[in-house]
Amino acid sequence: MTDARDREGSAIETDIHAEADRLAGLAVESGLALRLMGGLAIWLTSPTVRRPPYRRSYGDLDFAASSHERPRVDDFFEAAGYRAEKLFNALHGASRLNYVHPLGHWPIDVILDELRMSHRIDLRGRLSRPGPTISLADLLLTKLQIWQINDKDVGDAVCLLADHAIDDGSETAIDSGRIVALLRVDWGLCHTVERNLHRVAELAREQPPDGGACDAALQAEALLELVAAAPKSLAWRARAGVGERVAWYQVPEEVRHQT
């Protein structure tokens, strides 16, 4: 198979896992506010997802970037050997960008400033961290905010909680303060995340991860306790009174890549 090559002459990796590692590392080296997210970010940071029962395949790469650096994001992926989807980016470029592999192997999706799926997760000011991915707390939230969550995403959350302790003071800890700060002011997000944390705990007990430094089920339950104990905002309490009588989550629009 012919190698795809960037402008520097180095080959784009033929394996999507290695390519995720390459691009995430280049983003950090460049000083660009661009960080890996999604399933491959969990693969990069959480070894238990690489082994059964949670090992799975990946079909695309997901990144988050600052909208202030959109021209640099375009330059970054062009230099890395990718082609911008010009029509899509012209229509949706205020919030989202797509890039394609030169041989069509996988697409790259970049969200700008915030994730908008079932709920909104604001990432402004959080994309220049030292690591190659968005913060582990944000990464966990991107999975737990999915109302119609599937087993794949629940499994990703299990592995993240199995490999990283909550608030142990290390650089690889999951910051519960970030999670609680968002959930205590947004009843809808809180409701979805609490429901999914129960599913995470249940799955972790039914299918324990192979290895991992932590008990994922106990960590999920600890997060639930922290959220329950946090003082809630007036807006949270008002929305809680309405409950499920009014929709509290969005149904995300499917993105079709123009390959």
PDB file of N, CA and C in Angstrom, residues 106-201:
ATOM      1  N   TRP A 106      -9.692   7.371   6.928  1.00  0.00           N
ATOM      2  CA  TRP A 106     -10.518   7.795   8.065  1.00  0.00           C
ATOM      3  C   TRP A 106     -10.708   9.306   8.004  1.00  0.00           C
ATOM      4  N   PRO A 107     -11.833   9.801   8.495  1.00  0.00           N
ATOM      5  CA  PRO A 107     -12.053  11.249   8.578  1.00  0.00           C
ATOM      6  C   PRO A 107     -11.587  11.788   9.933  1.00  0.00           C
ATOM      7  N   ILE A 108     -11.392  13.098   9.981  1.00  0.00           N
ATOM      8  CA  ILE A 108     -11.077  13.811  11.215  1.00  0.00           C
ATOM      9  C   ILE A 108     -12.153  14.854  11.442  1.00  0.00           C
ATOM     10  N   ASP A 109     -12.732  14.856  12.622  1.00  0.00           N
ATOM     11  CA  ASP A 109     -13.772  15.812  12.999  1.00  0.00           C
ATOM     12  C   ASP A 109     -13.208  16.701  14.105  1.00  0.00           C
ATOM     13  N   VAL A 110     -13.314  18.003  13.940  1.00  0.00           N
ATOM     14  CA  VAL A 110     -12.807  18.959  14.926  1.00  0.00           C
ATOM     15  C   VAL A 110     -13.960  19.836  15.390  1.00  0.00           C
ATOM     16  N   ILE A 111     -14.237  19.842  16.680  1.00  0.00           N
ATOM     17  CA  ILE A 111     -15.222  20.781  17.218  1.00  0.00           C
ATOM     18  C   ILE A 111     -14.478  22.016  17.715  1.00  0.00           C
ATOM     19  N   LEU A 112     -15.122  23.159  17.611  1.00  0.00           N
ATOM     20  CA  LEU A 112     -14.511  24.413  18.029  1.00  0.00           C
ATOM     21  C   LEU A 112     -15.192  24.929  19.292  1.00  0.00           C
ATOM     22  N   ASP A 113     -14.414  25.082  20.335  1.00  0.00           N
ATOM     23  CA  ASP A 113     -14.813  25.714  21.601  1.00  0.00           C
ATOM     24  C   ASP A 113     -15.706  24.869  22.496  1.00  0.00           C
ATOM     25  N   GLU A 114     -16.630  24.123  21.933  1.00  0.00           N
ATOM     26  CA  GLU A 114     -17.569  23.403  22.798  1.00  0.00           C
ATOM     27  C   GLU A 114     -18.126  22.180  22.098  1.00  0.00           C
ATOM     28  N   LEU A 115     -18.485  21.209  22.915  1.00  0.00           N
ATOM     29  CA  LEU A 115     -19.174  20.023  22.424  1.00  0.00           C
ATOM     30  C   LEU A 115     -20.669  20.259  22.546  1.00  0.00           C
ATOM     31  N   ARG A 116     -21.392  20.044  21.469  1.00  0.00           N
ATOM     32  CA  ARG A 116     -22.853  20.133  21.493  1.00  0.00           C
ATOM     33  C   ARG A 116     -23.421  18.825  20.961  1.00  0.00           C
ATOM     34  N   MET A 117     -23.804  17.945  21.875  1.00  0.00           N
ATOM     35  CA  MET A 117     -24.452  16.694  21.507  1.00  0.00           C
ATOM     36  C   MET A 117     -25.766  16.614  22.279  1.00  0.00           C
ATOM     37  N   SER A 118     -25.885  15.656  23.184  1.00  0.00           N
ATOM     38  CA  SER A 118     -27.082  15.643  24.024  1.00  0.00           C
ATOM     39  C   SER A 118     -27.119  16.882  24.920  1.00  0.00           C
ATOM     40  N   HIS A 119     -25.918  17.335  25.319  1.00  0.00           N
ATOM     41  CA  HIS A 119     -25.773  18.516  26.162  1.00  0.00           C
ATOM     42  C   HIS A 119     -24.567  19.315  25.701  1.00  0.00           C
ATOM     43  N   ARG A 120     -24.404  20.482  26.255  1.00  0.00           N
ATOM     44  CA  ARG A 120     -23.302  21.376  25.887  1.00  0.00           C
ATOM     45  C   ARG A 120     -22.204  21.301  26.931  1.00  0.00           C
ATOM     46  N   ILE A 121     -20.971  21.055  26.464  1.00  0.00           N
ATOM     47  CA  ILE A 121     -19.794  21.072  27.327  1.00  0.00           C
ATOM     48  C   ILE A 121     -18.861  22.153  26.786  1.00  0.00           C
ATOM     49  N   ASP A 122     -18.702  23.238  27.533  1.00  0.00           N
ATOM     50  CA  ASP A 122     -17.871  24.365  27.108  1.00  0.00           C
ATOM     51  C   ASP A 122     -16.401  24.043  27.388  1.00  0.00           C
ATOM     52  N   LEU A 123     -15.578  24.120  26.350  1.00  0.00           N
ATOM     53  CA  LEU A 123     -14.161  23.792  26.479  1.00  0.00           C
ATOM     54  C   LEU A 123     -13.263  25.009  26.318  1.00  0.00           C
ATOM     55  N   ARG A 124     -13.858  26.201  26.277  1.00  0.00           N
ATOM     56  CA  ARG A 124     -13.048  27.410  26.120  1.00  0.00           C
ATOM     57  C   ARG A 124     -12.048  27.539  27.271  1.00  0.00           C
ATOM     58  N   GLY A 125     -10.814  27.860  26.918  1.00  0.00           N
ATOM     59  CA  GLY A 125      -9.770  28.030  27.910  1.00  0.00           C
ATOM     60  C   GLY A 125      -9.214  26.745  28.474  1.00  0.00           C
ATOM     61  N   ARG A 126      -9.629  25.599  27.942  1.00  0.00           N
ATOM     62  CA  ARG A 126      -9.211  24.304  28.495  1.00  0.00           C
ATOM     63  C   ARG A 126      -8.451  23.446  27.482  1.00  0.00           C
ATOM     64  N   LEU A 127      -8.003  24.060  26.386  1.00  0.00           N
ATOM     65  CA  LEU A 127      -7.419  23.272  25.300  1.00  0.00           C
ATOM     66  C   LEU A 127      -5.931  23.513  25.102  1.00  0.00           C
ATOM     67  N   SER A 128      -5.288  24.121  26.063  1.00  0.00           N
ATOM     68  CA  SER A 128      -3.840  24.351  25.970  1.00  0.00           C
ATOM     69  C   SER A 128      -3.094  23.603  27.064  1.00  0.00           C
ATOM     70  N   ARG A 129      -3.714  22.559  27.594  1.00  0.00           N
ATOM     71  CA  ARG A 129      -3.092  21.778  28.669  1.00  0.00           C
ATOM     72  C   ARG A 129      -1.893  21.007  28.126  1.00  0.00           C
ATOM     73  N   PRO A 130      -0.987  20.572  29.009  1.00  0.00           N
ATOM     74  CA  PRO A 130       0.222  19.889  28.553  1.00  0.00           C
ATOM     75  C   PRO A 130      -0.027  18.563  27.832  1.00  0.00           C
ATOM     76  N   GLY A 131      -1.044  17.818  28.241  1.00  0.00           N
ATOM     77  CA  GLY A 131      -1.262  16.489  27.673  1.00  0.00           C
ATOM     78  C   GLY A 131      -1.814  16.516  26.262  1.00  0.00           C
ATOM     79  N   PRO A 132      -1.800  15.358  25.590  1.00  0.00           N
ATOM     80  CA  PRO A 132      -2.247  15.273  24.198  1.00  0.00           C
ATOM     81  C   PRO A 132      -3.760  15.230  24.013  1.00  0.00           C
ATOM     82  N   THR A 133      -4.519  15.057  25.104  1.00  0.00           N
ATOM     83  CA  THR A 133      -5.970  14.957  25.015  1.00  0.00           C
ATOM     84  C   THR A 133      -6.626  16.088  25.805  1.00  0.00           C
ATOM     85  N   ILE A 134      -7.919  16.258  25.613  1.00  0.00           N
ATOM     86  CA  ILE A 134      -8.651  17.127  26.518  1.00  0.00           C
ATOM     87  C   ILE A 134      -8.536  16.544  27.918  1.00  0.00           C
ATOM     88  N   SER A 135      -8.821  17.336  28.945  1.00  0.00           N
ATOM     89  CA  SER A 135      -8.654  16.843  30.315  1.00  0.00           C
ATOM     90  C   SER A 135      -9.493  15.586  30.532  1.00  0.00           C
ATOM     91  N   LEU A 136      -9.037  14.739  31.449  1.00  0.00           N
ATOM     92  CA  LEU A 136      -9.744  13.487  31.700  1.00  0.00           C
ATOM     93  C   LEU A 136     -11.156  13.723  32.218  1.00  0.00           C
ATOM     94  N   ALA A 137     -11.362  14.782  32.993  1.00  0.00           N
ATOM     95  CA  ALA A 137     -12.717  15.106  33.453  1.00  0.00           C
ATOM     96  C   ALA A 137     -13.604  15.466  32.268  1.00  0.00           C
ATOM     97  N   ASP A 138     -13.089  16.287  31.365  1.00  0.00           N
ATOM     98  CA  ASP A 138     -13.864  16.640  30.174  1.00  0.00           C
ATOM     99  C   ASP A 138     -14.091  15.420  29.290  1.00  0.00           C
ATOM    100  N   LEU A 139     -13.074  14.584  29.175  1.00  0.00           N
ATOM    101  CA  LEU A 139     -13.199  13.372  28.364  1.00  0.00           C
ATOM    102  C   LEU A 139     -14.289  12.461  28.916  1.00  0.00           C
ATOM    103  N   LEU A 140     -14.317  12.311  30.234  1.00  0.00           N
ATOM    104  CA  LEU A 140     -15.372  11.506  30.855  1.00  0.00           C
ATOM    105  C   LEU A 140     -16.740  12.126  30.615  1.00  0.00           C
ATOM    106  N   LEU A 141     -16.835  13.440  30.739  1.00  0.00           N
ATOM    107  CA  LEU A 141     -18.114  14.113  30.519  1.00  0.00           C
ATOM    108  C   LEU A 141     -18.611  13.958  29.088  1.00  0.00           C
ATOM    109  N   THR A 142     -17.701  13.943  28.104  1.00  0.00           N
ATOM    110  CA  THR A 142     -18.145  13.797  26.714  1.00  0.00           C
ATOM    111  C   THR A 142     -18.832  12.456  26.491  1.00  0.00           C
ATOM    112  N   LYS A 143     -18.491  11.462  27.295  1.00  0.00           N
ATOM    113  CA  LYS A 143     -19.165  10.170  27.212  1.00  0.00           C
ATOM    114  C   LYS A 143     -20.448  10.163  28.041  1.00  0.00           C
ATOM    115  N   LEU A 144     -20.365  10.682  29.252  1.00  0.00           N
ATOM    116  CA  LEU A 144     -21.509  10.610  30.153  1.00  0.00           C
ATOM    117  C   LEU A 144     -22.645  11.548  29.772  1.00  0.00           C
ATOM    118  N   GLN A 145     -22.393  12.550  28.914  1.00  0.00           N
ATOM    119  CA  GLN A 145     -23.460  13.473  28.531  1.00  0.00           C
ATOM    120  C   GLN A 145     -24.376  12.907  27.444  1.00  0.00           C
ATOM    121  N   ILE A 146     -24.098  11.712  26.953  1.00  0.00           N
ATOM    122  CA  ILE A 146     -24.898  11.115  25.868  1.00  0.00           C
ATOM    123  C   ILE A 146     -26.152  10.478  26.457  1.00  0.00           C
ATOM    124  N   TRP A 147     -27.330  11.019  26.144  1.00  0.00           N
ATOM    125  CA  TRP A 147     -28.557  10.437  26.691  1.00  0.00           C
ATOM    126  C   TRP A 147     -28.808   9.051  26.118  1.00  0.00           C
ATOM    127  N   GLN A 148     -28.715   8.904  24.802  1.00  0.00           N
ATOM    128  CA  GLN A 148     -28.935   7.601  24.168  1.00  0.00           C
ATOM    129  C   GLN A 148     -27.591   6.878  24.071  1.00  0.00           C
ATOM    130  N   ILE A 149     -26.989   6.651  25.206  1.00  0.00           N
ATOM    131  CA  ILE A 149     -25.643   6.095  25.252  1.00  0.00           C
ATOM    132  C   ILE A 149     -25.669   4.615  24.883  1.00  0.00           C
ATOM    133  N   ASN A 150     -24.610   4.151  24.211  1.00  0.00           N
ATOM    134  CA  ASN A 150     -24.522   2.745  23.838  1.00  0.00           C
ATOM    135  C   ASN A 150     -23.447   2.053  24.689  1.00  0.00           C
ATOM    136  N   ASP A 151     -23.361   0.743  24.534  1.00  0.00           N
ATOM    137  CA  ASP A 151     -22.424  -0.030  25.351  1.00  0.00           C
ATOM    138  C   ASP A 151     -20.977   0.380  25.096  1.00  0.00           C
ATOM    139  N   LYS A 152     -20.670   0.781  23.871  1.00  0.00           N
ATOM    140  CA  LYS A 152     -19.311   1.199  23.536  1.00  0.00           C
ATOM    141  C   LYS A 152     -18.904   2.403  24.376  1.00  0.00           C
ATOM    142  N   ASP A 153     -19.780   3.395  24.467  1.00  0.00           N
ATOM    143  CA  ASP A 153     -19.456   4.603  25.226  1.00  0.00           C
ATOM    144  C   ASP A 153     -19.466   4.349  26.728  1.00  0.00           C
ATOM    145  N   VAL A 154     -20.367   3.503  27.197  1.00  0.00           N
ATOM    146  CA  VAL A 154     -20.341   3.129  28.610  1.00  0.00           C
ATOM    147  C   VAL A 154     -19.032   2.415  28.926  1.00  0.00           C
ATOM    148  N   GLY A 155     -18.611   1.534  28.025  1.00  0.00           N
ATOM    149  CA  GLY A 155     -17.350   0.819  28.217  1.00  0.00           C
ATOM    150  C   GLY A 155     -16.160   1.750  28.249  1.00  0.00           C
ATOM    151  N   ASP A 156     -16.163   2.765  27.385  1.00  0.00           N
ATOM    152  CA  ASP A 156     -15.083   3.749  27.408  1.00  0.00           C
ATOM    153  C   ASP A 156     -15.010   4.443  28.768  1.00  0.00           C
ATOM    154  N   ALA A 157     -16.168   4.805  29.305  1.00  0.00           N
ATOM    155  CA  ALA A 157     -16.204   5.461  30.613  1.00  0.00           C
ATOM    156  C   ALA A 157     -15.726   4.518  31.713  1.00  0.00           C
ATOM    157  N   VAL A 158     -16.088   3.244  31.628  1.00  0.00           N
ATOM    158  CA  VAL A 158     -15.607   2.256  32.589  1.00  0.00           C
ATOM    159  C   VAL A 158     -14.085   2.226  32.603  1.00  0.00           C
ATOM    160  N   CYS A 159     -13.479   2.171  31.424  1.00  0.00           N
ATOM    161  CA  CYS A 159     -12.020   2.068  31.340  1.00  0.00           C
ATOM    162  C   CYS A 159     -11.345   3.336  31.839  1.00  0.00           C
ATOM    163  N   LEU A 160     -11.924   4.471  31.540  1.00  0.00           N
ATOM    164  CA  LEU A 160     -11.353   5.731  32.029  1.00  0.00           C
ATOM    165  C   LEU A 160     -11.338   5.746  33.553  1.00  0.00           C
ATOM    166  N   LEU A 161     -12.411   5.277  34.164  1.00  0.00           N
ATOM    167  CA  LEU A 161     -12.496   5.246  35.626  1.00  0.00           C
ATOM    168  C   LEU A 161     -11.672   4.112  36.225  1.00  0.00           C
ATOM    169  N   ALA A 162     -11.385   3.087  35.438  1.00  0.00           N
ATOM    170  CA  ALA A 162     -10.550   1.991  35.933  1.00  0.00           C
ATOM    171  C   ALA A 162      -9.075   2.370  35.955  1.00  0.00           C
ATOM    172  N   ASP A 163      -8.663   3.248  35.049  1.00  0.00           N
ATOM    173  CA  ASP A 163      -7.243   3.577  34.901  1.00  0.00           C
ATOM    174  C   ASP A 163      -6.823   4.874  35.568  1.00  0.00           C
ATOM    175  N   HIS A 164      -7.792   5.682  36.012  1.00  0.00           N
ATOM    176  CA  HIS A 164      -7.453   6.991  36.580  1.00  0.00           C
ATOM    177  C   HIS A 164      -8.265   7.243  37.843  1.00  0.00           C
ATOM    178  N   ALA A 165      -7.557   7.550  38.913  1.00  0.00           N
ATOM    179  CA  ALA A 165      -8.220   7.833  40.182  1.00  0.00           C
ATOM    180  C   ALA A 165      -8.873   9.216  40.161  1.00  0.00           C
ATOM    181  N   ILE A 166      -9.870   9.379  40.986  1.00  0.00           N
ATOM    182  CA  ILE A 166     -10.526  10.676  41.152  1.00  0.00           C
ATOM    183  C   ILE A 166      -9.804  11.454  42.253  1.00  0.00           C
ATOM    184  N   ASP A 167      -9.320  12.634  41.891  1.00  0.00           N
ATOM    185  CA  ASP A 167      -8.793  13.577  42.895  1.00  0.00           C
ATOM    186  C   ASP A 167      -7.692  12.994  43.779  1.00  0.00           C
ATOM    187  N   ASP A 168      -6.742  12.258  43.186  1.00  0.00           N
ATOM    188  CA  ASP A 168      -5.646  11.746  44.017  1.00  0.00           C
ATOM    189  C   ASP A 168      -4.424  12.656  43.995  1.00  0.00           C
ATOM    190  N   GLY A 169      -4.546  13.804  43.352  1.00  0.00           N
ATOM    191  CA  GLY A 169      -3.469  14.774  43.336  1.00  0.00           C
ATOM    192  C   GLY A 169      -2.445  14.574  42.241  1.00  0.00           C
ATOM    193  N   SER A 170      -2.562  13.515  41.456  1.00  0.00           N
ATOM    194  CA  SER A 170      -1.595  13.261  40.391  1.00  0.00           C
ATOM    195  C   SER A 170      -2.012  13.970  39.112  1.00  0.00           C
ATOM    196  N   GLU A 171      -1.075  14.039  38.156  1.00  0.00           N
ATOM    197  CA  GLU A 171      -1.372  14.672  36.869  1.00  0.00           C
ATOM    198  C   GLU A 171      -2.362  13.862  36.052  1.00  0.00           C
ATOM    199  N   THR A 172      -2.516  12.587  36.371  1.00  0.00           N
ATOM    200  CA  THR A 172      -3.426  11.724  35.619  1.00  0.00           C
ATOM    201  C   THR A 172      -4.750  11.503  36.346  1.00  0.00           C
ATOM    202  N   ALA A 173      -5.025  12.305  37.357  1.00  0.00           N
ATOM    203  CA  ALA A 173      -6.277  12.160  38.103  1.00  0.00           C
ATOM    204  C   ALA A 173      -7.444  12.788  37.347  1.00  0.00           C
ATOM    205  N   ILE A 174      -8.632  12.302  37.641  1.00  0.00           N
ATOM    206  CA  ILE A 174      -9.873  12.889  37.127  1.00  0.00           C
ATOM    207  C   ILE A 174     -10.339  13.945  38.121  1.00  0.00           C
ATOM    208  N   ASP A 175     -10.477  15.160  37.673  1.00  0.00           N
ATOM    209  CA  ASP A 175     -10.847  16.282  38.541  1.00  0.00           C
ATOM    210  C   ASP A 175     -12.356  16.305  38.746  1.00  0.00           C
ATOM    211  N   SER A 176     -12.788  15.833  39.907  1.00  0.00           N
ATOM    212  CA  SER A 176     -14.227  15.814  40.172  1.00  0.00           C
ATOM    213  C   SER A 176     -14.788  17.229  40.288  1.00  0.00           C
ATOM    214  N   GLY A 177     -13.934  18.185  40.677  1.00  0.00           N
ATOM    215  CA  GLY A 177     -14.407  19.561  40.803  1.00  0.00           C
ATOM    216  C   GLY A 177     -14.949  20.105  39.508  1.00  0.00           C
ATOM    217  N   ARG A 178     -14.296  19.770  38.390  1.00  0.00           N
ATOM    218  CA  ARG A 178     -14.774  20.202  37.076  1.00  0.00           C
ATOM    219  C   ARG A 178     -16.146  19.600  36.789  1.00  0.00           C
ATOM    220  N   ILE A 179     -16.308  18.327  37.088  1.00  0.00           N
ATOM    221  CA  ILE A 179     -17.573  17.643  36.808  1.00  0.00           C
ATOM    222  C   ILE A 179     -18.693  18.209  37.674  1.00  0.00           C
ATOM    223  N   VAL A 180     -18.435  18.334  38.957  1.00  0.00           N
ATOM    224  CA  VAL A 180     -19.461  18.841  39.879  1.00  0.00           C
ATOM    225  C   VAL A 180     -19.834  20.275  39.533  1.00  0.00           C
ATOM    226  N   ALA A 181     -18.853  21.093  39.156  1.00  0.00           N
ATOM    227  CA  ALA A 181     -19.133  22.497  38.845  1.00  0.00           C
ATOM    228  C   ALA A 181     -20.125  22.634  37.697  1.00  0.00           C
ATOM    229  N   LEU A 182     -20.056  21.762  36.714  1.00  0.00           N
ATOM    230  CA  LEU A 182     -20.997  21.818  35.596  1.00  0.00           C
ATOM    231  C   LEU A 182     -22.351  21.228  35.971  1.00  0.00           C
ATOM    232  N   LEU A 183     -22.340  20.137  36.713  1.00  0.00           N
ATOM    233  CA  LEU A 183     -23.597  19.446  37.005  1.00  0.00           C
ATOM    234  C   LEU A 183     -24.452  20.181  38.031  1.00  0.00           C
ATOM    235  N   ARG A 184     -23.841  20.930  38.928  1.00  0.00           N
ATOM    236  CA  ARG A 184     -24.620  21.594  39.989  1.00  0.00           C
ATOM    237  C   ARG A 184     -25.419  22.784  39.473  1.00  0.00           C
ATOM    238  N   VAL A 185     -25.135  23.246  38.240  1.00  0.00           N
ATOM    239  CA  VAL A 185     -25.867  24.390  37.689  1.00  0.00           C
ATOM    240  C   VAL A 185     -26.754  23.998  36.497  1.00  0.00           C
ATOM    241  N   ASP A 186     -26.698  22.739  36.067  1.00  0.00           N
ATOM    242  CA  ASP A 186     -27.424  22.307  34.868  1.00  0.00           C
ATOM    243  C   ASP A 186     -28.142  20.998  35.188  1.00  0.00           C
ATOM    244  N   TRP A 187     -29.441  21.084  35.504  1.00  0.00           N
ATOM    245  CA  TRP A 187     -30.177  19.891  35.903  1.00  0.00           C
ATOM    246  C   TRP A 187     -30.216  18.864  34.784  1.00  0.00           C
ATOM    247  N   GLY A 188     -30.401  19.295  33.556  1.00  0.00           N
ATOM    248  CA  GLY A 188     -30.493  18.351  32.448  1.00  0.00           C
ATOM    249  C   GLY A 188     -29.225  17.544  32.290  1.00  0.00           C
ATOM    250  N   LEU A 189     -28.079  18.211  32.276  1.00  0.00           N
ATOM    251  CA  LEU A 189     -26.800  17.512  32.179  1.00  0.00           C
ATOM    252  C   LEU A 189     -26.606  16.606  33.385  1.00  0.00           C
ATOM    253  N   CYS A 190     -26.945  17.110  34.554  1.00  0.00           N
ATOM    254  CA  CYS A 190     -26.811  16.323  35.779  1.00  0.00           C
ATOM    255  C   CYS A 190     -27.660  15.052  35.712  1.00  0.00           C
ATOM    256  N   HIS A 191     -28.876  15.178  35.264  1.00  0.00           N
ATOM    257  CA  HIS A 191     -29.793  14.040  35.174  1.00  0.00           C
ATOM    258  C   HIS A 191     -29.236  12.967  34.245  1.00  0.00           C
ATOM    259  N   THR A 192     -28.730  13.391  33.099  1.00  0.00           N
ATOM    260  CA  THR A 192     -28.162  12.442  32.141  1.00  0.00           C
ATOM    261  C   THR A 192     -26.911  11.777  32.696  1.00  0.00           C
ATOM    262  N   VAL A 193     -26.012  12.564  33.271  1.00  0.00           N
ATOM    263  CA  VAL A 193     -24.754  12.019  33.780  1.00  0.00           C
ATOM    264  C   VAL A 193     -25.013  11.057  34.942  1.00  0.00           C
ATOM    265  N   GLU A 194     -25.916  11.410  35.836  1.00  0.00           N
ATOM    266  CA  GLU A 194     -26.217  10.512  36.959  1.00  0.00           C
ATOM    267  C   GLU A 194     -26.755   9.180  36.448  1.00  0.00           C
ATOM    268  N   ARG A 195     -27.650   9.237  35.505  1.00  0.00           N
ATOM    269  CA  ARG A 195     -28.207   8.008  34.939  1.00  0.00           C
ATOM    270  C   ARG A 195     -27.107   7.149  34.318  1.00  0.00           C
ATOM    271  N   ASN A 196     -26.186   7.786  33.596  1.00  0.00           N
ATOM    272  CA  ASN A 196     -25.125   7.034  32.933  1.00  0.00           C
ATOM    273  C   ASN A 196     -24.075   6.519  33.908  1.00  0.00           C
ATOM    274  N   LEU A 197     -23.827   7.242  34.991  1.00  0.00           N
ATOM    275  CA  LEU A 197     -22.890   6.737  35.997  1.00  0.00           C
ATOM    276  C   LEU A 197     -23.415   5.457  36.644  1.00  0.00           C
ATOM    277  N   HIS A 198     -24.729   5.362  36.829  1.00  0.00           N
ATOM    278  CA  HIS A 198     -25.300   4.112  37.332  1.00  0.00           C
ATOM    279  C   HIS A 198     -25.045   2.976  36.342  1.00  0.00           C
ATOM    280  N   ARG A 199     -25.165   3.261  35.045  1.00  0.00           N
ATOM    281  CA  ARG A 199     -24.903   2.239  34.033  1.00  0.00           C
ATOM    282  C   ARG A 199     -23.430   1.847  34.027  1.00  0.00           C
ATOM    283  N   VAL A 200     -22.558   2.825  34.214  1.00  0.00           N
ATOM    284  CA  VAL A 200     -21.122   2.538  34.268  1.00  0.00           C
ATOM    285  C   VAL A 200     -20.816   1.598  35.426  1.00  0.00           C
ATOM    286  N   ALA A 201     -21.353   1.901  36.597  1.00  0.00           N
ATOM    287  CA  ALA A 201     -21.113   1.052  37.765  1.00  0.00           C
ATOM    288  C   ALA A 201     -21.635  -0.362  37.528  1.00  0.00           C
TER     289      ALA A 201
END
